[in-house]
PDB file of C-alpha atoms in Angstrom:
ATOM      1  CA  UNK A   1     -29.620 -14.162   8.396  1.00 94.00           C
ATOM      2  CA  UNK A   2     -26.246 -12.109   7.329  1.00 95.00           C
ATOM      3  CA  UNK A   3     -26.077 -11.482  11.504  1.00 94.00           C
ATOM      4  CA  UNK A   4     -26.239 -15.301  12.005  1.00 95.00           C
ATOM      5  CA  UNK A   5     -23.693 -16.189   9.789  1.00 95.00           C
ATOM      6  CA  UNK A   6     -21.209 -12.978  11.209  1.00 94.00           C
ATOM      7  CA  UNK A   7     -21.855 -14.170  14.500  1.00 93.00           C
ATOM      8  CA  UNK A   8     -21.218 -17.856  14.605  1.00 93.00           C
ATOM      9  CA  UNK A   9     -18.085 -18.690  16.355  1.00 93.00           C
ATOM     10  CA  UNK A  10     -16.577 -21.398  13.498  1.00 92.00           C
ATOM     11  CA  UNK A  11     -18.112 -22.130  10.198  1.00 94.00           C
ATOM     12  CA  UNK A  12     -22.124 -21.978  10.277  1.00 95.00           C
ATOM     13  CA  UNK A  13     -24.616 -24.989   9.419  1.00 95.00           C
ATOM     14  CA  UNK A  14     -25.899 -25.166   6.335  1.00 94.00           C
ATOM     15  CA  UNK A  15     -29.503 -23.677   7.167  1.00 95.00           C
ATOM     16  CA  UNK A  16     -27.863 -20.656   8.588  1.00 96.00           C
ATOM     17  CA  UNK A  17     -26.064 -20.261   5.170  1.00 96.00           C
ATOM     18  CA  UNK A  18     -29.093 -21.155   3.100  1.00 96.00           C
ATOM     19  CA  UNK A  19     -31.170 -18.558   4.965  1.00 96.00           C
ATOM     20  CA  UNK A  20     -28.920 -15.969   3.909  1.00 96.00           C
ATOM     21  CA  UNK A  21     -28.428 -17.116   0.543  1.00 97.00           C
ATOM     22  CA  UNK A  22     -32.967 -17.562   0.679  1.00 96.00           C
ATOM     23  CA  UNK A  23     -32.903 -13.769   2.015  1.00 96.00           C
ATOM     24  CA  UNK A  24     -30.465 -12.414  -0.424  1.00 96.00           C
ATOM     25  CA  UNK A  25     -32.055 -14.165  -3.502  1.00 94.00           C
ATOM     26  CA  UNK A  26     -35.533 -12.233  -2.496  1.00 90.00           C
ATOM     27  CA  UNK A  27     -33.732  -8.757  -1.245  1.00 89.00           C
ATOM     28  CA  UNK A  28     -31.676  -8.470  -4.988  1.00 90.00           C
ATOM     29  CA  UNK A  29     -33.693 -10.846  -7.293  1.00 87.00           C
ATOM     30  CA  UNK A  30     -37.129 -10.716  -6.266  1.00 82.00           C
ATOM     31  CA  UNK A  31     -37.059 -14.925  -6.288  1.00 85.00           C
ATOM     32  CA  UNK A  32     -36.054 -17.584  -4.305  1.00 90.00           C
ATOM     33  CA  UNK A  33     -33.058 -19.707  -5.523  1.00 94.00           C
ATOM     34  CA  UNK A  34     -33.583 -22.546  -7.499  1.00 93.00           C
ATOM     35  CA  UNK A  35     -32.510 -25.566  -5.704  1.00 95.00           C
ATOM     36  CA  UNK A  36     -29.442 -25.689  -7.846  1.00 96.00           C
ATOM     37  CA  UNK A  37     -28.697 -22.394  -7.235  1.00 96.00           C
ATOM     38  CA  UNK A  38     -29.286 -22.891  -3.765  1.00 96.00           C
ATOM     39  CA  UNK A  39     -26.992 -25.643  -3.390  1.00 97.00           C
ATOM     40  CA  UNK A  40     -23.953 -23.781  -5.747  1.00 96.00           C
ATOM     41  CA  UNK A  41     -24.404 -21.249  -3.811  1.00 97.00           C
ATOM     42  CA  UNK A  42     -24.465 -22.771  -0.421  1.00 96.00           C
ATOM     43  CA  UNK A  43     -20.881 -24.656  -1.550  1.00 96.00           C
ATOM     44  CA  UNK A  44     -18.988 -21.465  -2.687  1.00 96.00           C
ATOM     45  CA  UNK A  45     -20.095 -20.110   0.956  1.00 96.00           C
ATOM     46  CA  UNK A  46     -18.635 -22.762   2.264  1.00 96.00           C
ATOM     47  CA  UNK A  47     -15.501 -22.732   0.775  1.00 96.00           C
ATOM     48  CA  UNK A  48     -14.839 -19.317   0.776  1.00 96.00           C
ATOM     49  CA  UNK A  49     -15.270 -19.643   4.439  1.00 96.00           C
ATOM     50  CA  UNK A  50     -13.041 -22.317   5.136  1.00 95.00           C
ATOM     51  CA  UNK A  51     -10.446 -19.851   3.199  1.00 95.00           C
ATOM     52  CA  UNK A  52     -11.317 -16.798   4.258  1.00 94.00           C
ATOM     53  CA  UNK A  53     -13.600 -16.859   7.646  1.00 94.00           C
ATOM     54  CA  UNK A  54     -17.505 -15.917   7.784  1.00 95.00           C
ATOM     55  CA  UNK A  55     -17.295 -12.520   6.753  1.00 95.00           C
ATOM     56  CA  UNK A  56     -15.263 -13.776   3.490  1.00 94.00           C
ATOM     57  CA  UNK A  57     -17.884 -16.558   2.586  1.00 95.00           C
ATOM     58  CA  UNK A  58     -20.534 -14.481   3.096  1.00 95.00           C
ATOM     59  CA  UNK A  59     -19.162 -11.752   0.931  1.00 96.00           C
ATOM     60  CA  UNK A  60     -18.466 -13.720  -1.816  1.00 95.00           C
ATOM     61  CA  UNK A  61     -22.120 -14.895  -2.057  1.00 96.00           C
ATOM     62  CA  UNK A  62     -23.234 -11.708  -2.074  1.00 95.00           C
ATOM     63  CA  UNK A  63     -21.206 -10.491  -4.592  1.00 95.00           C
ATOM     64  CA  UNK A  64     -22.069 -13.429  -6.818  1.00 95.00           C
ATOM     65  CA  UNK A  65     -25.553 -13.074  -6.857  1.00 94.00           C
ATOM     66  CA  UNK A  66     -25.403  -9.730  -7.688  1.00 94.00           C
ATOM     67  CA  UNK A  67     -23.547 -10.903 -10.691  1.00 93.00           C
ATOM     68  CA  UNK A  68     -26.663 -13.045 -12.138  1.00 90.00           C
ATOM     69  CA  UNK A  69     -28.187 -11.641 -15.179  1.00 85.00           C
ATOM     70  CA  UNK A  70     -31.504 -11.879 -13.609  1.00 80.00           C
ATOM     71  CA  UNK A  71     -29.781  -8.418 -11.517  1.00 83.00           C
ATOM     72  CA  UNK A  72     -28.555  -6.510 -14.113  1.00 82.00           C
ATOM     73  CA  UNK A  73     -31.240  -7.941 -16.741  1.00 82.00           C
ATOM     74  CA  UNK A  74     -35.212  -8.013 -16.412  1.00 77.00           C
ATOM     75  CA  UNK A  75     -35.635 -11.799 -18.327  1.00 77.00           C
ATOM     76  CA  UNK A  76     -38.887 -12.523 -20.212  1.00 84.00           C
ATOM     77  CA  UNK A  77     -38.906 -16.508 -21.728  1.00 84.00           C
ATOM     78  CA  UNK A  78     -42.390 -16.589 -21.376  1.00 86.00           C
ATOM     79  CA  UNK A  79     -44.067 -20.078 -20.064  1.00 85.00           C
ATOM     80  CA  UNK A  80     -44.851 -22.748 -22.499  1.00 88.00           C
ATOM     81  CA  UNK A  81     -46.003 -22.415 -25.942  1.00 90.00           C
ATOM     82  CA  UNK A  82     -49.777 -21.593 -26.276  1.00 87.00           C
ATOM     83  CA  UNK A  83     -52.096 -22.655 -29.387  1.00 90.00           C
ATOM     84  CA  UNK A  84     -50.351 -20.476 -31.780  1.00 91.00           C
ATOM     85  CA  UNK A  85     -47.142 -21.289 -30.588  1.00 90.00           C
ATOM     86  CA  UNK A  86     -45.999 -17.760 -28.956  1.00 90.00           C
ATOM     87  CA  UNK A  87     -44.935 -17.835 -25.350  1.00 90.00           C
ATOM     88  CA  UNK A  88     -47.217 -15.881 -23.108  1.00 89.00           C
ATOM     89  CA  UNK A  89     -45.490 -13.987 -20.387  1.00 90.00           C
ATOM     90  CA  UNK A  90     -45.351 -16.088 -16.700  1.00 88.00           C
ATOM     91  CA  UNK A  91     -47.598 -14.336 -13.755  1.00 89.00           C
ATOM     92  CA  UNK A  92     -43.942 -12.798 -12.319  1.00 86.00           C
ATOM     93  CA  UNK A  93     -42.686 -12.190 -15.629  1.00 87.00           C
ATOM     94  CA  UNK A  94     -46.106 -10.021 -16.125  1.00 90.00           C
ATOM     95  CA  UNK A  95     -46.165  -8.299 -12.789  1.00 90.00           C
ATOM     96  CA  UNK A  96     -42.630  -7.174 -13.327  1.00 87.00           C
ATOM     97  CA  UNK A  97     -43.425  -5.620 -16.984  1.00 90.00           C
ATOM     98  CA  UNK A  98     -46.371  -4.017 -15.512  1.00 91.00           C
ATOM     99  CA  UNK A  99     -44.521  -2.750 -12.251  1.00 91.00           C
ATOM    100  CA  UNK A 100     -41.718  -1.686 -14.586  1.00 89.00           C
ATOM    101  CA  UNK A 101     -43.882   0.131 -16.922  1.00 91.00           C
ATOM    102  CA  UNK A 102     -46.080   2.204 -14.697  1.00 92.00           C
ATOM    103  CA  UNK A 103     -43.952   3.294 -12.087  1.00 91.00           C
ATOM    104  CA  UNK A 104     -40.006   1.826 -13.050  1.00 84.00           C
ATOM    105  CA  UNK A 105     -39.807  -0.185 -10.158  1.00 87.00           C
ATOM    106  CA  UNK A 106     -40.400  -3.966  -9.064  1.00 85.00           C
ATOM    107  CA  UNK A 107     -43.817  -5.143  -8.371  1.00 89.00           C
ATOM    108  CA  UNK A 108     -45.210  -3.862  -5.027  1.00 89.00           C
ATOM    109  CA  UNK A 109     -46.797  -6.382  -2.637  1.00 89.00           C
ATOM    110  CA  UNK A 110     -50.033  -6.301  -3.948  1.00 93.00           C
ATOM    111  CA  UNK A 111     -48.916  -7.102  -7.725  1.00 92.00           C
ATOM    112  CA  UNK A 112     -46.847  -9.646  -6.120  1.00 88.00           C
ATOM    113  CA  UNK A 113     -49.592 -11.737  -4.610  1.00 92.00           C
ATOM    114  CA  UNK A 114     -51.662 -11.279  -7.873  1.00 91.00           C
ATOM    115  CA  UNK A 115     -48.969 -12.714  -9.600  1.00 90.00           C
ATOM    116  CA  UNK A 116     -48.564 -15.743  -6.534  1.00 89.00           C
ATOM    117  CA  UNK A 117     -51.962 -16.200  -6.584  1.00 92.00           C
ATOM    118  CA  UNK A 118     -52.567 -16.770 -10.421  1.00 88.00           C
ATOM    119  CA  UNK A 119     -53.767 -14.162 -11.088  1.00 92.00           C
ATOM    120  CA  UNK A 120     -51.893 -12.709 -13.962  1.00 89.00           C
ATOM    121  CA  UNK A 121     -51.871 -16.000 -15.898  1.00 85.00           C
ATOM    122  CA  UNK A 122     -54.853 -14.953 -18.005  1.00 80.00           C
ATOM    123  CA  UNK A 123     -55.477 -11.781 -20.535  1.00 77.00           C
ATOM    124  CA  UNK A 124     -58.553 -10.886 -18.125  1.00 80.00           C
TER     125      UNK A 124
END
């Protein structure tokens, strides 16, 4: 997607833009955006692109996600309340403390589809 956006000849559509900023999310967050993040970061593409040219705008997103906490941070809110009130951890929140704790890096593919799939919503 960062090819697509380097190569158009003028300012790219909006899915060529939203494919990088799709690709980049999962690359350095391990997420998709959220469609508000999608859509803030879609409009600081485009106007840093109408300042600065494709390379610019496609830069500064880049840059700026690498600035989100959820980079530099590993973020554990826990889904909703349970019985007793305490927040269990989410399936991805899980996978990532496991990955993080066995081997110090982010879940592989397998852990990532167990999380996908549900399957590190319970205790079993």
């Amino acid at each position: 997607p960062f090819e697509a956006v380097m190569a158009s000849p003028g300012p790219p559509p909006d899915d060529v833009l939203a494919a990088a900023v799709r690709f980049h999310f999962g690359r350095a967050l391990g997420r998709g955006p959220t469609p508000a993040e999608a859509a803030d970061y879609l409009k600081l593409m485009r106007t840093a692109i109408a300042v600065g040219g494709n390379a610019e705008g496609l830069r500064r997103m880049l840059v700026a996600v690498l600035l989100e906490s959820d980079f530099v941070y590993r973020v554990e809110t826990g889904g909703p309340p349970d019985a007793t009130g305490r927040r269990p951890l989410t399936p991805a929140e899980a996978s990532e403390a496991i990955a993080y704790a066995l081997t110090d890096r982010r879940p592989d593919d397998e852990l990532a589809k167990a999380a996908a799939d549900g399957r590190l919503a319970t205790k079993d």
